[in-house]
Amino acid sequence: MEGVIHLQRKLLDYTVSLFKEGYLNDQFKELQSLQDESNPDFVVEVVSIFFEDSQRLINELANALDLKCIDFKKVDAYVHQLKGSSSSIGANKMQMACIAFRSNCQEMNIEGCLQCLQHVKEEFALVKNKLETLFKLEQQLLDGHASNPM
């Protein structure tokens, strides 16, 4: 029983830190509020799609910025998609990195775009790692509840 309480405290502290450090915003809480008994894996499923889409878009961006003649409209469209999906799950720091990226696209600043791509990659890796840790803690808590029924 105290193992479950310890896990609950650990999960709560970790979740609070993600908001305090700016990795997540209230949109993530909105996402969580849509999860219920009929769809217990809703958040994990939505975030998994976000991970796949983001990785694909980051690869597309890297390819688009590697061309001799860069189509900044196309790059901006990819960044816009990435910003939208980051926003929809509440990945705050990644969303902010995309906003900076878009302004470099509009200025057709190749160096700025390349720096922003690196920043977006770093923020994506961080938020992916943080959310995967959060989901592991939630799963440990569920497993703990299952092995310690009231």
Coordinates of N, CA and C in Angstrom, one line a residue:
M1 N 0.8 -1.2 0.0 CA 0.0 0.0 0.0 C 0.9 1.3 0.0
E2 N 1.9 1.3 0.9 CA 2.7 2.5 0.9 C 3.5 2.7 -0.4
G3 N 3.8 1.5 -1.1 CA 4.4 1.6 -2.4 C 3.6 2.4 -3.4
V4 N 2.3 2.2 -3.3 CA 1.3 2.9 -4.2 C 1.3 4.4 -3.8
I5 N 1.3 4.7 -2.6 CA 1.3 6.1 -2.1 C 2.5 6.8 -2.5
H6 N 3.7 6.1 -2.4 CA 4.9 6.6 -2.8 C 4.9 6.9 -4.4
L7 N 4.4 6.0 -5.1 CA 4.3 6.2 -6.6 C 3.3 7.3 -6.9
Q8 N 2.2 7.4 -6.2 CA 1.3 8.6 -6.4 C 2.0 9.9 -6.2
R9 N 2.8 10.0 -5.1 CA 3.5 11.2 -4.8 C 4.6 11.5 -5.9
K10 N 5.3 10.5 -6.3 CA 6.3 10.6 -7.3 C 5.7 11.1 -8.6
L11 N 4.6 10.5 -9.0 CA 3.9 10.9 -10.3 C 3.4 12.4 -10.2
L12 N 2.8 12.7 -9.0 CA 2.3 14.1 -8.8 C 3.5 15.1 -8.9
D13 N 4.5 14.8 -8.2 CA 5.7 15.7 -8.2 C 6.3 15.9 -9.6
Y14 N 6.4 14.7 -10.3 CA 6.9 14.8 -11.7 C 6.0 15.6 -12.6
T15 N 4.7 15.4 -12.5 CA 3.8 16.1 -13.4 C 3.9 17.6 -13.1
V16 N 3.9 18.0 -11.8 CA 4.0 19.4 -11.4 C 5.2 20.0 -12.0
S17 N 6.4 19.2 -11.9 CA 7.6 19.8 -12.5 C 7.6 20.0 -14.0
L18 N 6.8 19.2 -14.7 CA 6.7 19.4 -16.2 C 6.0 20.7 -16.5
F19 N 5.0 21.1 -15.7 CA 4.3 22.3 -15.9 C 5.2 23.5 -15.4
K20 N 5.8 23.4 -14.2 CA 6.7 24.4 -13.7 C 7.8 24.8 -14.6
E21 N 8.4 23.7 -15.2 CA 9.6 23.9 -16.1 C 9.2 24.3 -17.5
G22 N 7.9 24.4 -17.7 CA 7.4 24.9 -19.0 C 7.3 23.9 -20.1
Y23 N 7.5 22.6 -19.8 CA 7.4 21.6 -20.9 C 6.0 21.4 -21.4
L24 N 5.1 21.5 -20.4 CA 3.7 21.3 -20.7 C 2.9 22.5 -20.2
N25 N 1.7 22.8 -20.9 CA 0.8 23.8 -20.5 C -0.6 23.3 -20.3
D26 N -1.5 24.1 -20.0 CA -2.9 23.7 -19.7 C -3.6 22.8 -20.8
Q27 N -3.1 23.0 -22.0 CA -3.7 22.1 -23.1 C -3.5 20.7 -22.8
F28 N -2.4 20.3 -22.1 CA -2.1 18.9 -21.7 C -3.2 18.4 -20.7
K29 N -3.6 19.3 -19.8 CA -4.6 19.0 -18.8 C -5.9 18.8 -19.5
E30 N -6.2 19.6 -20.5 CA -7.4 19.5 -21.4 C -7.5 18.1 -22.0
L31 N -6.3 17.7 -22.5 CA -6.2 16.4 -23.2 C -6.5 15.3 -22.2
Q32 N -5.9 15.4 -21.0 CA -6.1 14.4 -19.9 C -7.6 14.3 -19.5
S33 N -8.3 15.5 -19.5 CA -9.7 15.5 -19.1 C -10.6 14.8 -20.1
L34 N -10.1 14.5 -21.3 CA -10.9 13.8 -22.3 C -10.8 12.3 -22.1
Q35 N -9.9 11.8 -21.3 CA -9.6 10.4 -21.1 C -10.6 9.9 -20.0
D36 N -11.2 8.8 -20.2 CA -12.1 8.2 -19.2 C -12.1 6.6 -19.3
E37 N -12.9 6.0 -18.6 CA -12.9 4.5 -18.6 C -13.1 3.9 -19.9
S38 N -14.0 4.6 -20.8 CA -14.2 4.0 -22.1 C -13.0 4.2 -23.0
N39 N -12.1 5.0 -22.7 CA -10.9 5.2 -23.5 C -9.7 5.5 -22.6
P40 N -9.3 4.5 -21.8 CA -8.2 4.7 -20.8 C -6.8 5.0 -21.4
D41 N -6.6 4.8 -22.7 CA -5.3 5.0 -23.2 C -5.3 6.2 -24.2
F42 N -6.3 7.1 -24.0 CA -6.5 8.2 -24.9 C -5.3 9.1 -25.0
V43 N -4.7 9.5 -23.9 CA -3.6 10.5 -23.9 C -2.4 9.8 -24.5
V44 N -2.1 8.6 -24.1 CA -0.9 7.9 -24.7 C -1.1 7.7 -26.2
E45 N -2.3 7.4 -26.6 CA -2.5 7.3 -28.1 C -2.3 8.6 -28.8
V46 N -2.9 9.7 -28.3 CA -2.7 11.0 -29.0 C -1.3 11.4 -29.0
V47 N -0.6 11.2 -27.8 CA 0.8 11.6 -27.7 C 1.7 10.8 -28.6
S48 N 1.4 9.5 -28.8 CA 2.1 8.6 -29.7 C 2.0 9.1 -31.1
I49 N 0.8 9.5 -31.5 CA 0.6 10.0 -32.9 C 1.5 11.3 -33.0
F50 N 1.4 12.2 -32.0 CA 2.2 13.4 -32.0 C 3.7 13.1 -32.2
F51 N 4.2 12.0 -31.4 CA 5.6 11.6 -31.6 C 6.0 11.2 -33.0
E52 N 5.1 10.4 -33.6 CA 5.3 10.0 -35.0 C 5.3 11.1 -36.0
D53 N 4.2 11.9 -35.9 CA 4.1 13.1 -36.8 C 5.2 14.1 -36.6
S54 N 5.6 14.3 -35.4 CA 6.7 15.3 -35.2 C 8.0 14.8 -35.8
Q55 N 8.3 13.5 -35.6 CA 9.5 12.9 -36.1 C 9.5 13.0 -37.6
R56 N 8.4 12.7 -38.2 CA 8.3 12.8 -39.7 C 8.5 14.3 -40.2
L57 N 7.8 15.2 -39.5 CA 8.0 16.6 -39.9 C 9.4 17.1 -39.7
I58 N 10.0 16.7 -38.6 CA 11.4 17.1 -38.4 C 12.3 16.6 -39.5
N59 N 12.1 15.3 -39.9 CA 12.9 14.8 -41.0 C 12.6 15.5 -42.3
E60 N 11.3 15.9 -42.6 CA 11.0 16.7 -43.8 C 11.7 18.0 -43.7
L61 N 11.7 18.6 -42.6 CA 12.3 20.0 -42.4 C 13.8 19.8 -42.7
A62 N 14.5 18.8 -42.1 CA 15.9 18.6 -42.4 C 16.2 18.5 -43.9
N63 N 15.3 17.7 -44.5 CA 15.5 17.5 -46.0 C 15.3 18.8 -46.8
A64 N 14.2 19.5 -46.4 CA 13.9 20.8 -47.1 C 15.0 21.8 -46.9
L65 N 15.6 21.8 -45.7 CA 16.7 22.8 -45.5 C 18.0 22.4 -46.0
D66 N 18.1 21.2 -46.5 CA 19.3 20.6 -47.1 C 19.4 20.9 -48.6
L67 N 18.4 21.3 -49.2 CA 18.3 21.6 -50.6 C 19.1 22.8 -51.0
K68 N 19.6 22.8 -52.2 CA 20.4 24.0 -52.7 C 19.5 25.2 -52.8
C69 N 18.2 25.0 -53.3 CA 17.3 26.1 -53.4 C 16.1 25.8 -52.4
I70 N 16.2 26.5 -51.3 CA 15.2 26.3 -50.2 C 13.9 26.9 -50.5
D71 N 12.8 26.2 -50.4 CA 11.4 26.7 -50.5 C 11.0 27.0 -49.1
F72 N 11.1 28.3 -48.8 CA 10.8 28.7 -47.4 C 9.3 28.6 -47.1
K73 N 8.5 28.7 -48.1 CA 7.0 28.5 -47.9 C 6.7 27.1 -47.5
K74 N 7.4 26.1 -48.1 CA 7.3 24.7 -47.8 C 7.8 24.5 -46.3
V75 N 9.0 25.0 -46.1 CA 9.5 24.9 -44.7 C 8.6 25.5 -43.7
D76 N 8.1 26.6 -44.0 CA 7.1 27.3 -43.0 C 5.9 26.4 -42.9
A77 N 5.4 25.8 -43.9 CA 4.2 24.9 -43.8 C 4.5 23.8 -42.9
Y78 N 5.7 23.2 -43.0 CA 6.0 22.1 -42.1 C 6.1 22.6 -40.6
V79 N 6.7 23.7 -40.4 CA 6.9 24.3 -39.1 C 5.5 24.6 -38.5
H80 N 4.6 25.1 -39.4 CA 3.2 25.5 -38.9 C 2.5 24.2 -38.5
Q81 N 2.7 23.1 -39.2 CA 2.1 21.8 -38.8 C 2.6 21.4 -37.4
L82 N 3.9 21.5 -37.3 CA 4.6 21.0 -36.1 C 4.2 21.9 -34.9
K83 N 4.0 23.2 -35.1 CA 3.6 24.1 -34.1 C 2.1 23.7 -33.7
G84 N 1.3 23.4 -34.6 CA -0.1 23.1 -34.4 C -0.2 21.8 -33.5
S85 N 0.6 20.8 -33.9 CA 0.5 19.5 -33.2 C 1.1 19.7 -31.8
S86 N 2.2 20.5 -31.6 CA 2.7 20.7 -30.3 C 1.7 21.4 -29.4
S87 N 1.1 22.4 -30.0 CA 0.0 23.2 -29.3 C -1.1 22.3 -28.9
S88 N -1.5 21.4 -29.7 CA -2.7 20.5 -29.4 C -2.5 19.6 -28.3
I89 N -1.2 19.2 -28.0 CA -1.0 18.3 -26.8 C -0.4 19.1 -25.6
G90 N -0.2 20.4 -25.8 CA 0.4 21.2 -24.7 C 1.9 21.1 -24.5
A91 N 2.6 20.8 -25.6 CA 4.1 20.7 -25.6 C 4.6 22.2 -25.7
N92 N 4.6 22.9 -24.6 CA 4.8 24.3 -24.6 C 6.1 24.8 -25.2
K93 N 7.2 24.2 -24.7 CA 8.6 24.6 -25.2 C 8.8 24.4 -26.7
M94 N 8.2 23.3 -27.1 CA 8.3 22.9 -28.5 C 7.5 23.9 -29.4
Q95 N 6.3 24.2 -28.9 CA 5.5 25.2 -29.6 C 6.2 26.6 -29.7
M96 N 6.9 27.0 -28.6 CA 7.6 28.3 -28.6 C 8.8 28.2 -29.6
A97 N 9.5 27.1 -29.7 CA 10.6 26.9 -30.6 C 10.1 27.0 -32.0
C98 N 8.9 26.5 -32.3 CA 8.3 26.6 -33.6 C 7.9 28.0 -34.0
I99 N 7.5 28.8 -33.0 CA 7.2 30.2 -33.3 C 8.4 31.0 -33.8
A100 N 9.5 30.7 -33.1 CA 10.8 31.4 -33.5 C 11.2 30.9 -34.9
F101 N 11.0 29.6 -35.1 CA 11.4 29.0 -36.4 C 10.6 29.7 -37.5
R102 N 9.3 29.9 -37.3 CA 8.4 30.5 -38.4 C 8.9 31.9 -38.7
S103 N 9.3 32.7 -37.7 CA 9.8 34.0 -38.0 C 11.1 34.0 -38.9
N104 N 11.9 33.0 -38.6 CA 13.1 32.8 -39.5 C 12.7 32.4 -40.9
C105 N 11.7 31.6 -41.0 CA 11.2 31.2 -42.4 C 10.7 32.4 -43.1
Q106 N 9.9 33.3 -42.4 CA 9.4 34.4 -43.1 C 10.5 35.4 -43.5
E107 N 11.6 35.4 -42.7 CA 12.7 36.3 -43.1 C 13.6 35.6 -44.1
M108 N 13.3 34.4 -44.5 CA 14.2 33.6 -45.4 C 15.6 33.5 -44.8
N109 N 15.7 33.4 -43.5 CA 17.0 33.3 -42.9 C 17.5 31.9 -42.7
I110 N 18.3 31.4 -43.6 CA 18.7 30.0 -43.6 C 19.5 29.6 -42.4
E111 N 20.4 30.5 -41.9 CA 21.2 30.2 -40.7 C 20.2 30.1 -39.5
G112 N 19.3 31.1 -39.4 CA 18.3 31.1 -38.3 C 17.5 29.8 -38.4
C113 N 17.1 29.4 -39.6 CA 16.2 28.2 -39.8 C 17.0 27.0 -39.3
L114 N 18.3 26.9 -39.7 CA 19.1 25.7 -39.3 C 19.2 25.7 -37.7
Q115 N 19.5 26.8 -37.1 CA 19.6 26.9 -35.7 C 18.2 26.5 -35.0
C116 N 17.2 27.0 -35.6 CA 15.8 26.7 -35.0 C 15.5 25.2 -35.2
L117 N 15.9 24.6 -36.3 CA 15.7 23.2 -36.5 C 16.4 22.4 -35.4
Q118 N 17.6 22.8 -35.1 CA 18.4 22.1 -34.0 C 17.7 22.3 -32.7
H119 N 17.2 23.5 -32.4 CA 16.4 23.8 -31.2 C 15.2 22.9 -31.1
V120 N 14.4 22.9 -32.2 CA 13.2 22.1 -32.3 C 13.5 20.6 -32.0
K121 N 14.6 20.1 -32.6 CA 15.0 18.7 -32.4 C 15.3 18.4 -30.9
E122 N 16.0 19.4 -30.3 CA 16.3 19.2 -28.9 C 15.0 19.3 -28.0
E123 N 14.2 20.2 -28.3 CA 12.9 20.3 -27.5 C 12.0 19.1 -27.7
F124 N 12.0 18.6 -28.9 CA 11.2 17.3 -29.2 C 11.8 16.2 -28.4
A125 N 13.1 16.0 -28.4 CA 13.7 14.9 -27.7 C 13.4 15.0 -26.2
L126 N 13.5 16.2 -25.7 CA 13.2 16.5 -24.2 C 11.8 16.1 -23.9
V127 N 10.8 16.7 -24.6 CA 9.4 16.5 -24.3 C 9.0 15.0 -24.5
K128 N 9.6 14.4 -25.5 CA 9.3 13.0 -25.7 C 9.8 12.1 -24.5
N129 N 11.0 12.4 -24.1 CA 11.6 11.7 -23.0 C 10.8 12.0 -21.7
K130 N 10.4 13.2 -21.5 CA 9.6 13.6 -20.3 C 8.2 12.9 -20.3
L131 N 7.6 12.9 -21.4 CA 6.2 12.3 -21.5 C 6.3 10.8 -21.4
E132 N 7.4 10.2 -22.0 CA 7.5 8.7 -21.8 C 7.8 8.3 -20.4
T133 N 8.5 9.2 -19.7 CA 8.7 8.9 -18.2 C 7.4 9.1 -17.5
L134 N 6.6 10.1 -17.8 CA 5.3 10.3 -17.2 C 4.4 9.1 -17.4
F135 N 4.4 8.6 -18.6 CA 3.5 7.4 -18.9 C 4.0 6.2 -18.2
K136 N 5.4 6.0 -18.0 CA 5.9 4.9 -17.3 C 5.5 4.9 -15.8
L137 N 5.5 6.1 -15.2 CA 5.1 6.3 -13.8 C 3.6 6.0 -13.7
E138 N 2.8 6.5 -14.6 CA 1.4 6.2 -14.6 C 1.1 4.7 -14.7
Q139 N 1.9 4.0 -15.6 CA 1.7 2.6 -15.7 C 2.1 1.8 -14.5
Q140 N 3.2 2.3 -13.8 CA 3.7 1.6 -12.6 C 2.6 1.8 -11.5
L141 N 2.0 2.9 -11.5 CA 0.9 3.2 -10.5 C -0.3 2.3 -10.8
L142 N -0.7 2.2 -12.0 CA -1.8 1.2 -12.4 C -1.4 -0.2 -12.0
D143 N -0.2 -0.6 -12.3 CA 0.2 -2.0 -12.0 C 0.2 -2.1 -10.5
G144 N 0.6 -1.1 -9.7 CA 0.6 -1.2 -8.3 C -0.8 -1.3 -7.7
H145 N -1.7 -0.5 -8.3 CA -3.1 -0.6 -7.9 C -3.7 -2.0 -8.2
A146 N -3.3 -2.6 -9.3 CA -3.8 -3.9 -9.7 C -3.3 -5.0 -8.7
S147 N -2.0 -4.8 -8.3 CA -1.5 -5.9 -7.4 C -1.8 -5.6 -5.9
N148 N -2.4 -4.4 -5.6 CA -2.8 -4.0 -4.2 C -4.2 -3.6 -4.2
P149 N -5.2 -4.5 -4.5 CA -6.6 -4.0 -4.5 C -7.0 -3.6 -3.1
M150 N -7.9 -2.6 -3.1 CA -8.3 -2.1 -1.8 C -9.2 -3.1 -1.0

